[in-house]
PDB file of C-alpha atoms in Angstrom:
ATOM      1  CA  MET A  59     125.504  61.608 100.625  1.00  0.00           C
ATOM      2  CA  ILE A  60     122.655  61.982  97.975  1.00  0.00           C
ATOM      3  CA  ASP A  61     121.044  59.259  95.878  1.00  0.00           C
ATOM      4  CA  ILE A  62     122.598  60.739  92.237  1.00  0.00           C
ATOM      5  CA  ARG A  63     119.898  58.793  90.791  1.00  0.00           C
ATOM      6  CA  LEU A  64     117.048  60.914  92.474  1.00  0.00           C
ATOM      7  CA  LYS A  65     119.080  64.311  91.056  1.00  0.00           C
ATOM      8  CA  VAL A  66     119.264  62.616  88.057  1.00  0.00           C
ATOM      9  CA  PHE A  67     115.414  61.940  87.958  1.00  0.00           C
ATOM     10  CA  ARG A  68     114.239  64.985  88.669  1.00  0.00           C
ATOM     11  CA  SER A  69     116.264  67.237  86.620  1.00  0.00           C
ATOM     12  CA  VAL A  70     115.256  64.868  83.826  1.00  0.00           C
ATOM     13  CA  ALA A  71     111.198  64.830  85.547  1.00  0.00           C
ATOM     14  CA  GLU A  72     111.349  68.698  85.681  1.00  0.00           C
ATOM     15  CA  ASN A  73     113.169  69.154  81.832  1.00  0.00           C
ATOM     16  CA  LEU A  74     111.387  66.708  80.566  1.00  0.00           C
ATOM     17  CA  SER A  75     114.845  66.151  78.453  1.00  0.00           C
ATOM     18  CA  PHE A  76     117.466  63.301  78.865  1.00  0.00           C
ATOM     19  CA  THR A  77     119.480  66.014  76.861  1.00  0.00           C
ATOM     20  CA  LYS A  78     118.804  68.808  79.115  1.00  0.00           C
ATOM     21  CA  ALA A  79     119.266  67.387  82.164  1.00  0.00           C
ATOM     22  CA  SER A  80     123.009  66.081  81.075  1.00  0.00           C
ATOM     23  CA  GLN A  81     123.467  70.259  80.178  1.00  0.00           C
ATOM     24  CA  GLU A  82     122.065  70.882  83.538  1.00  0.00           C
ATOM     25  CA  LEU A  83     124.201  68.312  85.559  1.00  0.00           C
ATOM     26  CA  PHE A  84     127.161  68.026  83.960  1.00  0.00           C
ATOM     27  CA  ILE A  85     126.268  64.550  83.915  1.00  0.00           C
ATOM     28  CA  SER A  86     126.907  62.458  79.844  1.00  0.00           C
ATOM     29  CA  GLN A  87     123.842  61.464  78.447  1.00  0.00           C
ATOM     30  CA  PRO A  88     124.379  57.912  78.455  1.00  0.00           C
ATOM     31  CA  ALA A  89     124.719  57.826  82.380  1.00  0.00           C
ATOM     32  CA  ILE A  90     121.874  59.572  82.790  1.00  0.00           C
ATOM     33  CA  SER A  91     119.984  56.980  80.745  1.00  0.00           C
ATOM     34  CA  LYS A  92     121.730  54.341  82.800  1.00  0.00           C
ATOM     35  CA  HIS A  93     121.176  56.327  86.351  1.00  0.00           C
ATOM     36  CA  ILE A  94     116.957  56.337  85.190  1.00  0.00           C
ATOM     37  CA  ARG A  95     117.270  52.823  83.975  1.00  0.00           C
ATOM     38  CA  GLU A  96     118.398  51.399  87.534  1.00  0.00           C
ATOM     39  CA  LEU A  97     115.331  53.428  89.171  1.00  0.00           C
ATOM     40  CA  GLU A  98     112.795  51.723  86.991  1.00  0.00           C
ATOM     41  CA  ARG A  99     114.334  48.130  87.759  1.00  0.00           C
ATOM     42  CA  ASP A 100     114.765  48.789  90.945  1.00  0.00           C
ATOM     43  CA  TYR A 101     110.654  50.076  91.593  1.00  0.00           C
ATOM     44  CA  ASP A 102     109.980  47.529  88.570  1.00  0.00           C
ATOM     45  CA  THR A 103     107.943  50.341  86.625  1.00  0.00           C
ATOM     46  CA  ARG A 104     108.225  52.768  84.374  1.00  0.00           C
ATOM     47  CA  LEU A 105     108.838  55.870  84.652  1.00  0.00           C
ATOM     48  CA  PHE A 106     108.258  57.713  81.638  1.00  0.00           C
ATOM     49  CA  ASP A 107     106.448  56.918  78.366  1.00  0.00           C
ATOM     50  CA  ARG A 108     108.302  57.635  75.224  1.00  0.00           C
ATOM     51  CA  LEU A 109     106.618  59.487  72.674  1.00  0.00           C
ATOM     52  CA  GLY A 110     109.013  59.852  69.295  1.00  0.00           C
ATOM     53  CA  ASN A 111     111.711  62.737  70.709  1.00  0.00           C
ATOM     54  CA  SER A 112     109.796  63.525  73.802  1.00  0.00           C
ATOM     55  CA  ILE A 113     108.947  62.058  76.751  1.00  0.00           C
ATOM     56  CA  ARG A 114     106.346  62.458  79.932  1.00  0.00           C
ATOM     57  CA  LEU A 115     106.099  60.889  82.989  1.00  0.00           C
ATOM     58  CA  THR A 116     103.924  58.290  84.179  1.00  0.00           C
ATOM     59  CA  ALA A 117     101.752  57.689  87.171  1.00  0.00           C
ATOM     60  CA  ALA A 118     104.924  56.071  88.918  1.00  0.00           C
ATOM     61  CA  GLY A 119     106.930  59.296  87.457  1.00  0.00           C
ATOM     62  CA  LYS A 120     104.621  62.004  89.339  1.00  0.00           C
ATOM     63  CA  LEU A 121     104.719  60.248  91.766  1.00  0.00           C
ATOM     64  CA  MET A 122     108.343  59.587  92.750  1.00  0.00           C
ATOM     65  CA  LEU A 123     108.990  63.118  91.247  1.00  0.00           C
ATOM     66  CA  ASP A 124     106.916  64.642  94.666  1.00  0.00           C
ATOM     67  CA  HIS A 125     108.676  61.703  97.099  1.00  0.00           C
ATOM     68  CA  ALA A 126     112.046  62.979  95.095  1.00  0.00           C
ATOM     69  CA  ASN A 127     111.857  66.852  95.987  1.00  0.00           C
ATOM     70  CA  ARG A 128     110.725  66.023  99.572  1.00  0.00           C
ATOM     71  CA  ILE A 129     113.614  64.039  99.652  1.00  0.00           C
ATOM     72  CA  LEU A 130     116.465  66.791  98.410  1.00  0.00           C
ATOM     73  CA  GLU A 131     114.623  68.736 100.543  1.00  0.00           C
ATOM     74  CA  ASP A 132     115.532  66.779 103.052  1.00  0.00           C
ATOM     75  CA  TYR A 133     119.417  66.493 102.426  1.00  0.00           C
ATOM     76  CA  ARG A 134     119.332  69.754 102.192  1.00  0.00           C
ATOM     77  CA  ASN A 135     117.575  71.002 105.648  1.00  0.00           C
ATOM     78  CA  LEU A 136     119.352  68.384 106.676  1.00  0.00           C
ATOM     79  CA  ASP A 137     123.393  70.004 105.519  1.00  0.00           C
ATOM     80  CA  TYR A 138     121.577  73.615 107.019  1.00  0.00           C
ATOM     81  CA  ASP A 139     121.158  72.184 110.178  1.00  0.00           C
ATOM     82  CA  VAL A 140     124.287  70.205 110.732  1.00  0.00           C
ATOM     83  CA  ARG A 141     126.332  72.718 109.161  1.00  0.00           C
ATOM     84  CA  ALA A 142     124.984  75.436 111.022  1.00  0.00           C
ATOM     85  CA  LEU A 143     125.094  72.607 114.534  1.00  0.00           C
ATOM     86  CA  GLN A 144     128.836  73.008 113.220  1.00  0.00           C
ATOM     87  CA  GLN A 145     129.328  76.958 112.570  1.00  0.00           C
ATOM     88  CA  LYS A 146     131.349  75.423 109.538  1.00  0.00           C
ATOM     89  CA  THR A 147     129.997  77.269 106.683  1.00  0.00           C
ATOM     90  CA  GLU A 148     132.665  79.440 104.884  1.00  0.00           C
ATOM     91  CA  GLY A 149     132.917  80.306 101.255  1.00  0.00           C
ATOM     92  CA  GLU A 150     132.104  83.275  98.763  1.00  0.00           C
ATOM     93  CA  LEU A 151     128.913  84.166  97.628  1.00  0.00           C
ATOM     94  CA  ARG A 152     127.952  86.611  94.722  1.00  0.00           C
ATOM     95  CA  ILE A 153     124.898  88.236  95.543  1.00  0.00           C
ATOM     96  CA  SER A 154     122.416  91.060  94.017  1.00  0.00           C
ATOM     97  CA  ALA A 155     119.684  92.941  95.351  1.00  0.00           C
ATOM     98  CA  SER A 156     116.964  95.314  93.873  1.00  0.00           C
ATOM     99  CA  THR A 157     117.372  98.383  95.299  1.00  0.00           C
ATOM    100  CA  THR A 158     113.718  97.936  98.033  1.00  0.00           C
ATOM    101  CA  ILE A 159     115.721  95.066  99.099  1.00  0.00           C
ATOM    102  CA  SER A 160     118.899  96.173  99.451  1.00  0.00           C
ATOM    103  CA  GLN A 161     118.175  99.183 101.271  1.00  0.00           C
ATOM    104  CA  TYR A 162     115.640  98.091 103.677  1.00  0.00           C
ATOM    105  CA  VAL A 163     114.839  94.256 103.590  1.00  0.00           C
ATOM    106  CA  ILE A 164     118.596  92.250 103.483  1.00  0.00           C
ATOM    107  CA  PRO A 165     120.920  94.967 105.772  1.00  0.00           C
ATOM    108  CA  GLU A 166     119.499  93.797 109.038  1.00  0.00           C
ATOM    109  CA  ILE A 167     119.983  90.374 107.912  1.00  0.00           C
ATOM    110  CA  LEU A 168     123.174  90.250 106.279  1.00  0.00           C
ATOM    111  CA  ALA A 169     124.528  91.487 109.678  1.00  0.00           C
ATOM    112  CA  ALA A 170     123.094  88.646 111.501  1.00  0.00           C
ATOM    113  CA  PHE A 171     124.414  86.052 108.927  1.00  0.00           C
ATOM    114  CA  CYS A 172     127.825  87.103 108.646  1.00  0.00           C
ATOM    115  CA  LYS A 173     128.478  87.326 112.422  1.00  0.00           C
ATOM    116  CA  ARG A 174     126.467  83.506 112.146  1.00  0.00           C
ATOM    117  CA  TYR A 175     129.502  82.133 110.238  1.00  0.00           C
ATOM    118  CA  PRO A 176     132.255  84.660 109.994  1.00  0.00           C
ATOM    119  CA  LYS A 177     133.848  82.597 107.383  1.00  0.00           C
ATOM    120  CA  ALA A 178     131.448  83.350 104.914  1.00  0.00           C
ATOM    121  CA  LYS A 179     132.053  86.255 102.581  1.00  0.00           C
ATOM    122  CA  ILE A 180     129.094  88.053 101.187  1.00  0.00           C
ATOM    123  CA  SER A 181     129.541  90.129  98.534  1.00  0.00           C
ATOM    124  CA  MET A 182     126.337  92.068  97.571  1.00  0.00           C
ATOM    125  CA  LEU A 183     125.748  94.711  95.030  1.00  0.00           C
ATOM    126  CA  SER A 184     122.993  96.929  94.237  1.00  0.00           C
ATOM    127  CA  GLY A 185     120.239  96.763  90.947  1.00  0.00           C
ATOM    128  CA  ASN A 186     116.802  96.335  89.350  1.00  0.00           C
ATOM    129  CA  SER A 187     115.193  93.665  89.282  1.00  0.00           C
ATOM    130  CA  ARG A 188     116.228  92.759  85.130  1.00  0.00           C
ATOM    131  CA  GLU A 189     120.146  93.887  85.517  1.00  0.00           C
ATOM    132  CA  ILE A 190     120.144  91.572  88.456  1.00  0.00           C
ATOM    133  CA  GLU A 191     118.358  89.478  85.887  1.00  0.00           C
ATOM    134  CA  THR A 192     120.915  89.914  83.236  1.00  0.00           C
ATOM    135  CA  ALA A 193     123.488  89.632  85.952  1.00  0.00           C
ATOM    136  CA  LEU A 194     122.778  86.184  87.133  1.00  0.00           C
ATOM    137  CA  LEU A 195     122.326  84.255  83.383  1.00  0.00           C
ATOM    138  CA  ALA A 196     126.295  86.328  82.574  1.00  0.00           C
ATOM    139  CA  ASP A 197     127.459  83.929  85.942  1.00  0.00           C
ATOM    140  CA  LYS A 198     128.583  87.894  87.202  1.00  0.00           C
ATOM    141  CA  ILE A 199     126.308  86.227  90.985  1.00  0.00           C
ATOM    142  CA  ASP A 200     125.548  83.628  92.486  1.00  0.00           C
ATOM    143  CA  LEU A 201     121.749  84.650  93.861  1.00  0.00           C
ATOM    144  CA  GLY A 202     119.591  87.525  93.680  1.00  0.00           C
ATOM    145  CA  MET A 203     116.413  89.083  95.537  1.00  0.00           C
ATOM    146  CA  VAL A 204     114.271  90.789  93.023  1.00  0.00           C
ATOM    147  CA  GLU A 205     110.596  92.001  93.117  1.00  0.00           C
ATOM    148  CA  GLY A 206     108.822  88.843  91.702  1.00  0.00           C
ATOM    149  CA  VAL A 207     107.388  89.676  88.023  1.00  0.00           C
ATOM    150  CA  ILE A 208     108.405  86.317  86.524  1.00  0.00           C
ATOM    151  CA  ARG A 209     110.101  86.698  83.321  1.00  0.00           C
ATOM    152  CA  GLN A 210     113.172  84.466  82.690  1.00  0.00           C
ATOM    153  CA  PRO A 211     112.604  80.606  81.742  1.00  0.00           C
ATOM    154  CA  GLN A 212     116.513  80.078  82.580  1.00  0.00           C
ATOM    155  CA  LEU A 213     115.922  81.431  86.057  1.00  0.00           C
ATOM    156  CA  LYS A 214     114.061  80.111  88.809  1.00  0.00           C
ATOM    157  CA  TYR A 215     112.473  82.487  91.512  1.00  0.00           C
ATOM    158  CA  MET A 216     111.310  81.552  94.746  1.00  0.00           C
ATOM    159  CA  PRO A 217     109.130  83.696  97.127  1.00  0.00           C
ATOM    160  CA  PHE A 218     110.614  84.690 100.669  1.00  0.00           C
ATOM    161  CA  MET A 219     108.246  87.614 101.777  1.00  0.00           C
ATOM    162  CA  LYS A 220     105.468  89.171 100.987  1.00  0.00           C
ATOM    163  CA  ASP A 221     105.421  93.141 100.147  1.00  0.00           C
ATOM    164  CA  ARG A 222     103.092  95.498  98.602  1.00  0.00           C
ATOM    165  CA  LEU A 223     103.152  98.995  96.807  1.00  0.00           C
ATOM    166  CA  VAL A 224     101.565 102.070  98.239  1.00  0.00           C
ATOM    167  CA  ALA A 225     100.786 106.209  97.143  1.00  0.00           C
ATOM    168  CA  ILE A 226     102.311 108.549  99.278  1.00  0.00           C
ATOM    169  CA  VAL A 227     102.048 111.865  99.715  1.00  0.00           C
ATOM    170  CA  ARG A 228     103.263 114.215 101.367  1.00  0.00           C
ATOM    171  CA  SER A 229     101.764 114.670 104.882  1.00  0.00           C
ATOM    172  CA  ASP A 230     100.543 118.975 104.277  1.00  0.00           C
ATOM    173  CA  GLY A 231     100.154 118.173 100.722  1.00  0.00           C
ATOM    174  CA  PRO A 232      96.817 119.218  98.979  1.00  0.00           C
ATOM    175  CA  TRP A 233      96.225 115.244  98.925  1.00  0.00           C
ATOM    176  CA  ALA A 234      96.802 114.281 102.101  1.00  0.00           C
ATOM    177  CA  ARG A 235      93.014 115.163 103.240  1.00  0.00           C
ATOM    178  CA  ARG A 236      91.858 111.912 101.168  1.00  0.00           C
ATOM    179  CA  GLU A 237      92.042 108.079 103.200  1.00  0.00           C
ATOM    180  CA  SER A 238      91.472 107.270  99.078  1.00  0.00           C
ATOM    181  CA  ILE A 239      91.449 108.005  95.519  1.00  0.00           C
ATOM    182  CA  SER A 240      89.495 106.317  92.227  1.00  0.00           C
ATOM    183  CA  LEU A 241      90.989 105.312  89.282  1.00  0.00           C
ATOM    184  CA  ASN A 242      89.771 108.535  87.362  1.00  0.00           C
ATOM    185  CA  GLU A 243      91.762 111.089  89.918  1.00  0.00           C
ATOM    186  CA  LEU A 244      94.885 108.904  89.969  1.00  0.00           C
ATOM    187  CA  GLN A 245      94.694 109.918  86.180  1.00  0.00           C
ATOM    188  CA  ARG A 246      95.068 113.989  87.516  1.00  0.00           C
ATOM    189  CA  ILE A 247      97.595 114.039  90.023  1.00  0.00           C
ATOM    190  CA  PRO A 248     101.805 114.034  89.063  1.00  0.00           C
ATOM    191  CA  VAL A 249     103.294 110.596  89.874  1.00  0.00           C
ATOM    192  CA  VAL A 250     106.601 110.134  90.436  1.00  0.00           C
ATOM    193  CA  LEU A 251     108.081 106.579  89.815  1.00  0.00           C
ATOM    194  CA  ARG A 252     110.998 103.724  89.626  1.00  0.00           C
ATOM    195  CA  GLU A 253     112.536 103.463  86.425  1.00  0.00           C
ATOM    196  CA  GLN A 254     111.690 100.849  83.706  1.00  0.00           C
ATOM    197  CA  GLY A 255     113.665  97.538  84.313  1.00  0.00           C
ATOM    198  CA  SER A 256     112.628  97.931  87.978  1.00  0.00           C
ATOM    199  CA  GLY A 257     110.358  95.225  89.404  1.00  0.00           C
ATOM    200  CA  THR A 258     108.334  98.070  91.929  1.00  0.00           C
ATOM    201  CA  LEU A 259     106.950  99.657  87.866  1.00  0.00           C
ATOM    202  CA  ASP A 260     106.312  96.166  86.387  1.00  0.00           C
ATOM    203  CA  VAL A 261     104.332  95.395  89.602  1.00  0.00           C
ATOM    204  CA  PHE A 262     102.303  98.912  89.389  1.00  0.00           C
ATOM    205  CA  GLU A 263     102.544  98.608  85.655  1.00  0.00           C
ATOM    206  CA  ARG A 264     100.833  95.344  85.833  1.00  0.00           C
ATOM    207  CA  ALA A 265      98.074  96.615  88.542  1.00  0.00           C
ATOM    208  CA  LEU A 266      96.908  99.675  85.755  1.00  0.00           C
ATOM    209  CA  ARG A 267      96.938  97.141  82.520  1.00  0.00           C
ATOM    210  CA  SER A 268      93.768  95.225  84.660  1.00  0.00           C
ATOM    211  CA  TYR A 269      92.161  97.988  84.569  1.00  0.00           C
ATOM    212  CA  LYS A 270      93.604  98.395  80.429  1.00  0.00           C
ATOM    213  CA  LEU A 271      95.483 101.260  81.830  1.00  0.00           C
ATOM    214  CA  GLY A 272      98.625 102.150  80.727  1.00  0.00           C
ATOM    215  CA  LEU A 273     101.418 104.732  81.866  1.00  0.00           C
ATOM    216  CA  ASN A 274     100.578 106.604  79.330  1.00  0.00           C
ATOM    217  CA  ASP A 275      97.168 107.606  81.033  1.00  0.00           C
ATOM    218  CA  LEU A 276      99.165 109.104  83.632  1.00  0.00           C
ATOM    219  CA  ARG A 277     100.294 112.432  84.106  1.00  0.00           C
ATOM    220  CA  VAL A 278     103.614 110.485  85.242  1.00  0.00           C
ATOM    221  CA  GLU A 279     106.209 113.708  86.236  1.00  0.00           C
ATOM    222  CA  MET A 280     109.826 112.275  86.267  1.00  0.00           C
ATOM    223  CA  TYR A 281     111.244 108.122  86.098  1.00  0.00           C
ATOM    224  CA  LEU A 282     113.419 108.151  89.294  1.00  0.00           C
ATOM    225  CA  GLY A 283     116.637 105.316  89.668  1.00  0.00           C
ATOM    226  CA  SER A 284     115.281 104.734  93.561  1.00  0.00           C
ATOM    227  CA  THR A 285     113.156 104.681  96.195  1.00  0.00           C
ATOM    228  CA  GLU A 286     115.338 107.233  98.432  1.00  0.00           C
ATOM    229  CA  GLY A 287     114.959 110.069  94.957  1.00  0.00           C
ATOM    230  CA  ILE A 288     111.038 109.346  94.947  1.00  0.00           C
ATOM    231  CA  LYS A 289     110.802 110.253  98.433  1.00  0.00           C
ATOM    232  CA  GLN A 290     113.118 113.376  98.551  1.00  0.00           C
ATOM    233  CA  PHE A 291     110.801 114.222  95.256  1.00  0.00           C
ATOM    234  CA  VAL A 292     107.394 113.481  96.867  1.00  0.00           C
ATOM    235  CA  LYS A 293     109.169 115.627 100.220  1.00  0.00           C
ATOM    236  CA  SER A 294     109.237 118.888  98.206  1.00  0.00           C
ATOM    237  CA  SER A 295     106.491 118.709  95.740  1.00  0.00           C
ATOM    238  CA  ASP A 296     102.610 117.626  95.322  1.00  0.00           C
ATOM    239  CA  CYS A 297     103.349 114.747  93.077  1.00  0.00           C
ATOM    240  CA  MET A 298     102.220 110.947  94.755  1.00  0.00           C
ATOM    241  CA  GLY A 299     105.739 108.859  94.525  1.00  0.00           C
ATOM    242  CA  ILE A 300     104.664 104.593  94.148  1.00  0.00           C
ATOM    243  CA  VAL A 301     106.670 102.871  96.606  1.00  0.00           C
ATOM    244  CA  SER A 302     107.414  99.501  98.683  1.00  0.00           C
ATOM    245  CA  VAL A 303     105.288  99.716 102.212  1.00  0.00           C
ATOM    246  CA  CYS A 304     108.488  98.681 103.875  1.00  0.00           C
ATOM    247  CA  SER A 305     110.502 101.621 102.527  1.00  0.00           C
ATOM    248  CA  VAL A 306     108.486 103.845 103.923  1.00  0.00           C
ATOM    249  CA  LYS A 307     107.229 102.570 107.731  1.00  0.00           C
ATOM    250  CA  GLU A 308     109.694 105.278 109.297  1.00  0.00           C
ATOM    251  CA  GLU A 309     108.526 108.430 107.461  1.00  0.00           C
ATOM    252  CA  ILE A 310     104.931 107.496 107.731  1.00  0.00           C
ATOM    253  CA  LEU A 311     104.780 106.671 111.746  1.00  0.00           C
ATOM    254  CA  ASP A 312     106.123 110.421 112.330  1.00  0.00           C
ATOM    255  CA  GLY A 313     104.195 112.009 109.859  1.00  0.00           C
ATOM    256  CA  THR A 314     106.016 113.148 107.247  1.00  0.00           C
ATOM    257  CA  PHE A 315     104.379 111.260 104.529  1.00  0.00           C
ATOM    258  CA  LYS A 316     100.267 109.889 104.676  1.00  0.00           C
ATOM    259  CA  THR A 317      99.772 107.303 102.302  1.00  0.00           C
ATOM    260  CA  VAL A 318      96.238 106.769 100.177  1.00  0.00           C
ATOM    261  CA  LYS A 319      94.760 104.257  98.795  1.00  0.00           C
ATOM    262  CA  VAL A 320      93.894 103.648  94.664  1.00  0.00           C
ATOM    263  CA  GLN A 321      90.389 102.144  95.166  1.00  0.00           C
ATOM    264  CA  GLY A 322      90.395  98.715  93.045  1.00  0.00           C
ATOM    265  CA  LEU A 323      94.215  98.648  92.247  1.00  0.00           C
ATOM    266  CA  ASP A 324      96.398  95.454  93.990  1.00  0.00           C
ATOM    267  CA  LEU A 325      99.794  97.236  94.301  1.00  0.00           C
ATOM    268  CA  SER A 326     100.120  93.295  96.337  1.00  0.00           C
ATOM    269  CA  ARG A 327     103.921  91.267  95.725  1.00  0.00           C
ATOM    270  CA  GLU A 328     106.211  89.200  96.853  1.00  0.00           C
ATOM    271  CA  LEU A 329     110.365  88.938  96.899  1.00  0.00           C
ATOM    272  CA  VAL A 330     111.895  86.837  95.419  1.00  0.00           C
ATOM    273  CA  PHE A 331     114.788  84.821  95.726  1.00  0.00           C
ATOM    274  CA  VAL A 332     116.016  84.464  92.037  1.00  0.00           C
ATOM    275  CA  GLU A 333     118.197  81.734  90.705  1.00  0.00           C
ATOM    276  CA  LYS A 334     119.924  80.026  87.937  1.00  0.00           C
ATOM    277  CA  GLN A 335     117.555  76.857  86.708  1.00  0.00           C
ATOM    278  CA  GLY A 336     119.275  73.697  88.168  1.00  0.00           C
ATOM    279  CA  GLU A 337     120.868  72.863  92.052  1.00  0.00           C
ATOM    280  CA  SER A 338     122.029  75.298  94.064  1.00  0.00           C
ATOM    281  CA  ALA A 339     125.492  75.696  95.962  1.00  0.00           C
ATOM    282  CA  GLY A 340     125.437  74.781  99.647  1.00  0.00           C
ATOM    283  CA  LEU A 341     125.959  78.409 100.701  1.00  0.00           C
ATOM    284  CA  GLN A 342     123.465  80.134  98.929  1.00  0.00           C
ATOM    285  CA  ASN A 343     120.606  77.760 100.684  1.00  0.00           C
ATOM    286  CA  ILE A 344     121.774  78.375 103.862  1.00  0.00           C
ATOM    287  CA  LEU A 345     121.480  81.953 103.266  1.00  0.00           C
ATOM    288  CA  LYS A 346     118.187  81.732 101.670  1.00  0.00           C
ATOM    289  CA  ARG A 347     117.171  79.773 104.762  1.00  0.00           C
ATOM    290  CA  PHE A 348     118.481  82.463 106.979  1.00  0.00           C
ATOM    291  CA  VAL A 349     116.865  85.051 105.320  1.00  0.00           C
ATOM    292  CA  LEU A 350     113.437  82.920 105.710  1.00  0.00           C
ATOM    293  CA  HIS A 351     113.852  81.900 109.145  1.00  0.00           C
ATOM    294  CA  ALA A 352     115.337  85.653 110.006  1.00  0.00           C
ATOM    295  CA  LEU A 353     111.972  86.948 108.271  1.00  0.00           C
ATOM    296  CA  ARG A 354     109.252  84.426 110.499  1.00  0.00           C
ATOM    297  CA  PHE A 355     111.086  84.731 114.006  1.00  0.00           C
ATOM    298  CA  ARG A 356     112.565  88.046 114.404  1.00  0.00           C
ATOM    299  CA  PRO A 357     110.194  91.058 114.689  1.00  0.00           C
ATOM    300  CA  SER A 358     112.163  93.455 114.069  1.00  0.00           C
ATOM    301  CA  ILE A 359     113.104  92.896 110.688  1.00  0.00           C
ATOM    302  CA  TRP A 360     109.607  91.317 109.930  1.00  0.00           C
ATOM    303  CA  TYR A 361     107.308  93.915 107.740  1.00  0.00           C
ATOM    304  CA  VAL A 362     103.546  93.143 109.031  1.00  0.00           C
ATOM    305  CA  TYR A 363     100.995  94.045 106.271  1.00  0.00           C
TER     306      TYR A 363
END
């Protein structure tokens, strides 16, 4: 139903390459050129300027790209809504989520999705952000969910939820009476952090770099491979842990942990879907929209910051 010419045009426009569009869409390069010529003939205008071996969008091409994106998104929404109405969504989908998302954000949503679409078969693995990106590039999974530090040009990223990291200490520990600490004080406190390759550590390092600080400037007691590991370590020590706020909501409410603000340190981030470049498969688009809808309209799993 989707006009193939719009998909071809968008791929060429985004890649600024007929060859890359051909590879991305698995269509021959002559066919790619034919579709573009037909569009230019129908609208009696050039969509691309040819500059030797490179191309760039004309003003008309930029306008068409804006409309093509909206039209193709409407087609995706139509597909989702009709399938949802008919409850005919089925197939297999391999997903992987970073530790924070797989433990504290997505399980309840996946349970609701599987109840809503019983013919959809979902398998989910957990890993850190870099492991998930590697699995996508190796075609071992179809869709990833990671903390939003964008790295790979071969992948595309779409935010679905805001998050922030917090510094936690045990409520009866030496730092529990403090509402905030300075960056100088942070450098004197023993801290427990996630392992290299995790999105949580990437976000924390990026925040430190804005003040020309690095991990070597801190008293890092230990790197641990899970948020739960950090929480258990902090419970039994005088260390400070850096974790997602959504992972410690219950412990903050029941008084197990206290959060301490690090003055001037921006620890906000986005949780994002990550996929290979190109068109997404139908089922993963349906899952993405379901997640966005659930986070928007279900307060029990909508974390407010």
